[in-house]
Short mmCIF file of N, CA and C in Angstrom, two decimals:
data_model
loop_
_atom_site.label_atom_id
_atom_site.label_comp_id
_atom_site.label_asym_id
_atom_site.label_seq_id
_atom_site.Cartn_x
_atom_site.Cartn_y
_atom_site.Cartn_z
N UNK A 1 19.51 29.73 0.67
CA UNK A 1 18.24 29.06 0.83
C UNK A 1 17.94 28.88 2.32
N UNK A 2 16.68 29.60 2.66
CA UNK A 2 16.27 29.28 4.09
C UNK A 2 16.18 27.66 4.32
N UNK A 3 16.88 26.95 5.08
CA UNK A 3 16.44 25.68 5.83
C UNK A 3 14.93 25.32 6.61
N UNK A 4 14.46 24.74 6.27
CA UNK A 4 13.28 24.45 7.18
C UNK A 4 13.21 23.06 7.89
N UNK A 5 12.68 23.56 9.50
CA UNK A 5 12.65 22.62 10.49
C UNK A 5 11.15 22.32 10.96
N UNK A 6 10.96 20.67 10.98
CA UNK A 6 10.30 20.60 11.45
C UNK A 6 10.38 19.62 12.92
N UNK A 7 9.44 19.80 13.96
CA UNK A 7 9.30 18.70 14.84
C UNK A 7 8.78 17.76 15.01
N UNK A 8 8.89 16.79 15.22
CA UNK A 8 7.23 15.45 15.09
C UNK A 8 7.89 15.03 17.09
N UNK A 9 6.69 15.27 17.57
CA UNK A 9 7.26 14.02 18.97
C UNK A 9 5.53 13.32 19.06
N UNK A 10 6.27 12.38 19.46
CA UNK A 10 5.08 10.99 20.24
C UNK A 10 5.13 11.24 21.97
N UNK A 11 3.44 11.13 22.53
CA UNK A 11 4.07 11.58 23.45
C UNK A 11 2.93 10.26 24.18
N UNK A 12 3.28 9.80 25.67
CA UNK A 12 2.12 9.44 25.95
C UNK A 12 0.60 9.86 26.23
N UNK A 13 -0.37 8.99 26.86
CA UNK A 13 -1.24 9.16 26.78
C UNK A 13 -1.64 10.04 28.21
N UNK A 14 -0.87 10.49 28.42
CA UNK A 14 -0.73 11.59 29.36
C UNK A 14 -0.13 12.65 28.86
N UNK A 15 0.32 13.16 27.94
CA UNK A 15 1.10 13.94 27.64
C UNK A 15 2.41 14.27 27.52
N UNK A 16 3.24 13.35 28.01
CA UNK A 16 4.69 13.19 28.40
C UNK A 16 5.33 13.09 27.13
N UNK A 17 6.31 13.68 26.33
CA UNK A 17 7.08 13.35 25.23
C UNK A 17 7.65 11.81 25.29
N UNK A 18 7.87 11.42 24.80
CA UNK A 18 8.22 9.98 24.71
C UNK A 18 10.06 10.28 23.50
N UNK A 19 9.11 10.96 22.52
CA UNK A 19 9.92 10.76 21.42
C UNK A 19 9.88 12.20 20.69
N UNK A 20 11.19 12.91 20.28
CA UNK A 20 11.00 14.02 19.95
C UNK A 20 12.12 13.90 18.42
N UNK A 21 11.42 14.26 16.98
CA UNK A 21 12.57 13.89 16.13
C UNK A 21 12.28 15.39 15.50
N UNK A 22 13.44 15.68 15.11
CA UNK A 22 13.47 17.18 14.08
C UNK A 22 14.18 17.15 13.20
N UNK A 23 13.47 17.44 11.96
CA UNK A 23 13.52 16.99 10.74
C UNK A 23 13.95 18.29 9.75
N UNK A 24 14.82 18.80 9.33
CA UNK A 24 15.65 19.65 8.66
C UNK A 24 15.86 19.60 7.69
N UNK A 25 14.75 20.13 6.27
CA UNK A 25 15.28 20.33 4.90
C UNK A 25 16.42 20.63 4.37
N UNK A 26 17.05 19.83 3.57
CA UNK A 26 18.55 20.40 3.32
C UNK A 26 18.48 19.76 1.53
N UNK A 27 19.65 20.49 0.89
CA UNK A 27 19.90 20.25 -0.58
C UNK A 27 19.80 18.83 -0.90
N UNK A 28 19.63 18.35 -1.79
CA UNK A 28 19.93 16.99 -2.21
C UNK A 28 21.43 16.97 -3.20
N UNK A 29 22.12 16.40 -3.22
CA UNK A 29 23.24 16.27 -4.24
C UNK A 29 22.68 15.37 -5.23
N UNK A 30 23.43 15.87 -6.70
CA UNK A 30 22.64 15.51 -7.82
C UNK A 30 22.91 13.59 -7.57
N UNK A 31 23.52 13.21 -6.92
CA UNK A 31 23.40 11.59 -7.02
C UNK A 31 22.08 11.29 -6.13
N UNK A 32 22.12 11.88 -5.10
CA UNK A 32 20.91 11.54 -4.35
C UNK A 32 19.88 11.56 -5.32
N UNK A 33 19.48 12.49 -5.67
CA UNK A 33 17.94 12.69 -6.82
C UNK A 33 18.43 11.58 -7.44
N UNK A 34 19.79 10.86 -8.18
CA UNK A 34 19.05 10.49 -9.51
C UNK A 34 18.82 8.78 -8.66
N UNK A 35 19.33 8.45 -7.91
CA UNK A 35 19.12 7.47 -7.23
C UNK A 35 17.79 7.38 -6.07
N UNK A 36 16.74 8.06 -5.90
CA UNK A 36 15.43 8.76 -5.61
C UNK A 36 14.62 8.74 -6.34
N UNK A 37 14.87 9.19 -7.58
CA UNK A 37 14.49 8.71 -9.09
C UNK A 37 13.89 7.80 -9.77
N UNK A 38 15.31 6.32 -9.46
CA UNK A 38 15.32 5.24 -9.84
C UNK A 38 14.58 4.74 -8.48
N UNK A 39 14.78 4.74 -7.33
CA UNK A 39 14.11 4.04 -6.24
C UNK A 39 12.32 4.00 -6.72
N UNK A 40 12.27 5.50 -6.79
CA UNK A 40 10.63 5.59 -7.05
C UNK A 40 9.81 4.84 -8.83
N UNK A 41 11.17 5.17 -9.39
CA UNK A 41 10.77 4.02 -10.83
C UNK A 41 10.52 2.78 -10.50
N UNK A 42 11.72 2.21 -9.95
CA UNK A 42 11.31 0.58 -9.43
C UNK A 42 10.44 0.09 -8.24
N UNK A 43 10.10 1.27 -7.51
CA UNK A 43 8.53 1.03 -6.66
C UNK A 43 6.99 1.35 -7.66
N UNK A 44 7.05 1.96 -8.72
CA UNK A 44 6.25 2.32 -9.61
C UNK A 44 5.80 0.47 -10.48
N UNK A 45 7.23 0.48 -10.72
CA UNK A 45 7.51 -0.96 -12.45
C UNK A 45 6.39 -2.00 -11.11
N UNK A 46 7.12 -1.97 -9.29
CA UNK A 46 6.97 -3.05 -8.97
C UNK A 46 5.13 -3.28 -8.53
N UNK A 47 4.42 -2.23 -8.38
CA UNK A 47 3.03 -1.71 -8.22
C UNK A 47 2.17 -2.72 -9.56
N UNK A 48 3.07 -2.19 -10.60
CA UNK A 48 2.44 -3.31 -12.13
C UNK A 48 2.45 -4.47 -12.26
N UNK A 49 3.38 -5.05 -10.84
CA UNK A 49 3.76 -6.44 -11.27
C UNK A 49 2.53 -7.59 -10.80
N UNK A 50 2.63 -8.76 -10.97
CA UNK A 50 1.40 -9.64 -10.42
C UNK A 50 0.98 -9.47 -9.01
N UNK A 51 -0.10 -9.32 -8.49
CA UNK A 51 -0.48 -9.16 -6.95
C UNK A 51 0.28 -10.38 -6.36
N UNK A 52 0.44 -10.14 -5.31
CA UNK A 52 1.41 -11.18 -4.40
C UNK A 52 0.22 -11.98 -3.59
N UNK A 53 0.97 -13.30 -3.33
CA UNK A 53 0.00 -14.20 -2.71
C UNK A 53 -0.83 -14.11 -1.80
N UNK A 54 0.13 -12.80 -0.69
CA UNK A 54 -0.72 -12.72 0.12
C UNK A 54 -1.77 -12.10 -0.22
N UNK A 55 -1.87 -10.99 -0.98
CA UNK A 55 -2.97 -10.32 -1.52
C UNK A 55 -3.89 -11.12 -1.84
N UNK A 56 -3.78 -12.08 -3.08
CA UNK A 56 -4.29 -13.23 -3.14
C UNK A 56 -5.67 -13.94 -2.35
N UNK A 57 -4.52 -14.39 -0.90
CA UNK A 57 -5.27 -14.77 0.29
C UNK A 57 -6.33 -13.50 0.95
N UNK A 58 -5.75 -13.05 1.05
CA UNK A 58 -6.55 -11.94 1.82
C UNK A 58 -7.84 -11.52 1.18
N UNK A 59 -7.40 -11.36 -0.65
CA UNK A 59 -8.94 -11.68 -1.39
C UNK A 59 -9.92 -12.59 -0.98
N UNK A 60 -9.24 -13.95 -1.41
CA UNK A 60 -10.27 -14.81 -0.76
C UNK A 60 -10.60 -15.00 0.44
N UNK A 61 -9.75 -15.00 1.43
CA UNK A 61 -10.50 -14.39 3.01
C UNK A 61 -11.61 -13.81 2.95
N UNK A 62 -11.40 -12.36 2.93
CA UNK A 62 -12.65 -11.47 2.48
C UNK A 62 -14.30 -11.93 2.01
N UNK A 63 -14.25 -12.38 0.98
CA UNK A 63 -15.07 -13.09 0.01
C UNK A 63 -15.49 -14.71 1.24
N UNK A 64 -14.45 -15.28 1.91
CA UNK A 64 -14.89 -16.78 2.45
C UNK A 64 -15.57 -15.70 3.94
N UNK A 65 -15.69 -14.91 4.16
CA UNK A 65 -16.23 -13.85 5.30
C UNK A 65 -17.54 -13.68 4.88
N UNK A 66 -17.83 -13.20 3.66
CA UNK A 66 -19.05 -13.13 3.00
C UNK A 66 -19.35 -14.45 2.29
N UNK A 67 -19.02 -15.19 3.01
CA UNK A 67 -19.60 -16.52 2.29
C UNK A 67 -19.57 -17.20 1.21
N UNK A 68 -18.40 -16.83 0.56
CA UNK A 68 -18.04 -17.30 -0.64
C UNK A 68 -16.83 -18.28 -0.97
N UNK A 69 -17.39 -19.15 -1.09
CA UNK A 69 -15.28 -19.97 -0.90
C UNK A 69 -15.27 -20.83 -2.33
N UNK A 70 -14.23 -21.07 -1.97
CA UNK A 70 -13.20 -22.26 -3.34
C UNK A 70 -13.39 -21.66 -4.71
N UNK A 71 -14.33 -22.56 -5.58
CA UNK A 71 -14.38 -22.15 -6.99
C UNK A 71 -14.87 -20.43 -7.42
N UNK A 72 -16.36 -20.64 -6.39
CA UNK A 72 -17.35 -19.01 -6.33
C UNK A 72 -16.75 -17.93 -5.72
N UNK A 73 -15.48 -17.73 -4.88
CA UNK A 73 -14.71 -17.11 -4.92
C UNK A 73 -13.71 -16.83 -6.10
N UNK A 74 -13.27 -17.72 -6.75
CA UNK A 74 -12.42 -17.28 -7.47
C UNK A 74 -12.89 -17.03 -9.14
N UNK A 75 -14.27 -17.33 -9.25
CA UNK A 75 -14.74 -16.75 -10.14
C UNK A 75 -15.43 -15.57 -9.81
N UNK A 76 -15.75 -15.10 -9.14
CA UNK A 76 -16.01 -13.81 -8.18
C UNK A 76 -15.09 -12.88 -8.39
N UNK A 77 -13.73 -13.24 -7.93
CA UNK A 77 -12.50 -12.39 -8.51
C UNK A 77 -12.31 -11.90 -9.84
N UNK A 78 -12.34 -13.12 -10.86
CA UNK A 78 -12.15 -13.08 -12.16
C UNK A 78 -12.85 -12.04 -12.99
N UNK A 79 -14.44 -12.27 -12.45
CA UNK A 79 -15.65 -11.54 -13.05
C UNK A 79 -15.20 -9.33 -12.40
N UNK A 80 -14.79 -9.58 -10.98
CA UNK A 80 -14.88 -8.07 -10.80
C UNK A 80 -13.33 -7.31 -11.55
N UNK A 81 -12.75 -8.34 -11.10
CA UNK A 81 -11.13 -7.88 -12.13
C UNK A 81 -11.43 -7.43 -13.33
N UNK A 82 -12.53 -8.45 -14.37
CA UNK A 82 -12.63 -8.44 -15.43
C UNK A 82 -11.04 -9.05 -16.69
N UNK A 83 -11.05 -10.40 -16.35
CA UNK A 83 -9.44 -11.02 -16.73
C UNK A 83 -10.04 -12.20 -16.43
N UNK A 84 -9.21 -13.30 -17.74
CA UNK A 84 -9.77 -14.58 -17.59
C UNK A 84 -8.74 -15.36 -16.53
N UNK A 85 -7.45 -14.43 -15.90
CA UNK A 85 -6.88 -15.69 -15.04
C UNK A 85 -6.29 -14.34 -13.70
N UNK A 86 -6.24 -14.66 -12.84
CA UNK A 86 -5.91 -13.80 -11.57
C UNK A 86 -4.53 -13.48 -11.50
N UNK A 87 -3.53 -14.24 -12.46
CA UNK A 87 -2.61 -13.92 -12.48
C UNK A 87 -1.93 -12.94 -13.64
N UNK A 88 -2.93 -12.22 -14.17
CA UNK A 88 -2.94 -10.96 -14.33
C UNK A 88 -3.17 -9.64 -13.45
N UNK A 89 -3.60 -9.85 -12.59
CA UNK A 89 -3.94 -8.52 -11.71
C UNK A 89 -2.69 -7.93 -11.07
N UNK A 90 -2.64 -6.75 -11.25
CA UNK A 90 -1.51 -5.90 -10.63
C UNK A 90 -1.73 -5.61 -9.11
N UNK A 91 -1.01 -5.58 -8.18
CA UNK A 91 -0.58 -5.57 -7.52
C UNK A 91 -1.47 -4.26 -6.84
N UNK A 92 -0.69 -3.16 -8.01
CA UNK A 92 -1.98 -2.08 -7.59
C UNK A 92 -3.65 -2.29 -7.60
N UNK A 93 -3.91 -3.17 -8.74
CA UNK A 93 -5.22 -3.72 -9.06
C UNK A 93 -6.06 -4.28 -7.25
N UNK A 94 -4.96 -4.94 -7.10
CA UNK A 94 -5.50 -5.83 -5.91
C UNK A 94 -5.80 -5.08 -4.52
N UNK A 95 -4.44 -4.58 -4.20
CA UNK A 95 -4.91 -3.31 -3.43
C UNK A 95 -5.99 -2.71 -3.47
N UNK A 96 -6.30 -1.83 -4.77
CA UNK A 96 -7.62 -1.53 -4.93
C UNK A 96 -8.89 -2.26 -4.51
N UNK A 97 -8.98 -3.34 -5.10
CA UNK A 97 -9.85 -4.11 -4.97
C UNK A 97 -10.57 -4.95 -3.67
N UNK A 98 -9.16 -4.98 -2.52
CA UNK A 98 -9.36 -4.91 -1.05
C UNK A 98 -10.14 -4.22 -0.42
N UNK A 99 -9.53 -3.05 -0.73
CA UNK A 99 -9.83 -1.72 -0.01
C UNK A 99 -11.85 -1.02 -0.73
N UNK A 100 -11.85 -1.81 -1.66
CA UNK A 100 -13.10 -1.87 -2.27
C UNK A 100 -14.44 -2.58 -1.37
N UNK A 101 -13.68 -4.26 -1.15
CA UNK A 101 -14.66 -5.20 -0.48
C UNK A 101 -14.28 -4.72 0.73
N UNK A 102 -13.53 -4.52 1.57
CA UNK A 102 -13.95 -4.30 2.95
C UNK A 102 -14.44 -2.58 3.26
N UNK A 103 -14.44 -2.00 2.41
CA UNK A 103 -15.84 -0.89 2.22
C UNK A 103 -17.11 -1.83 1.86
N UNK A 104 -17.31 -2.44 1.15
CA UNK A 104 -18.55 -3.25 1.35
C UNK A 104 -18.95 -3.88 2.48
N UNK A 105 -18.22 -4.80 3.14
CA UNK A 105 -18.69 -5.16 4.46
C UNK A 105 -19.33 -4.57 5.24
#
């Protein structure tokens, strides 16, 4: 199997390399995959799980930016989620939903 190399460098804003890393495809051994596997299962399970607080905050930030705070924020949430309590929304949900309102702004 041919190996493949790649280079990544950072360089300054002059041009100067700073940082030069080279990065070399090589086999995986069957433990690696199945433990790669499971890493990417339990970053998947953890995407489903309840949005985290900060997410949370950062919702209502957003929304108290556009003028919306306390209760009318958080029925604001409820209504675009479509869920009678916020502590249903996934994690991925919320993400989404960020990246939604500050495209609105």
């Amino acid at each position: 199997m041919e190996k493949k190399e790649r280079l990544i460098e950072v360089r300054t804003a002059e041009g100067r390399p700073i940082l030069s890393l080279y990065i070399t495809e090589r086999e995986a051994a069957a433990g690696e995959r199945q433990a790669a596997s499971a890493s990417q299962t339990s970053s998947q399970s953890n995407n489903d799980s309840s949005m985290t607080d900060a997410q949370k905050r950062y919702l209502f930030r957003i929304l108290a930016d556009q003028g919306m705070e306390a209760d009318a924020a958080h029925q604001r949430l409820k209504k675009l989620f479509g869920v009678d309590s916020l502590q249903q929304v996934s994690k991925r949900e919320a993400s989404g939903m960020i990246e939604q309102l500050l495209e609105e702004n």
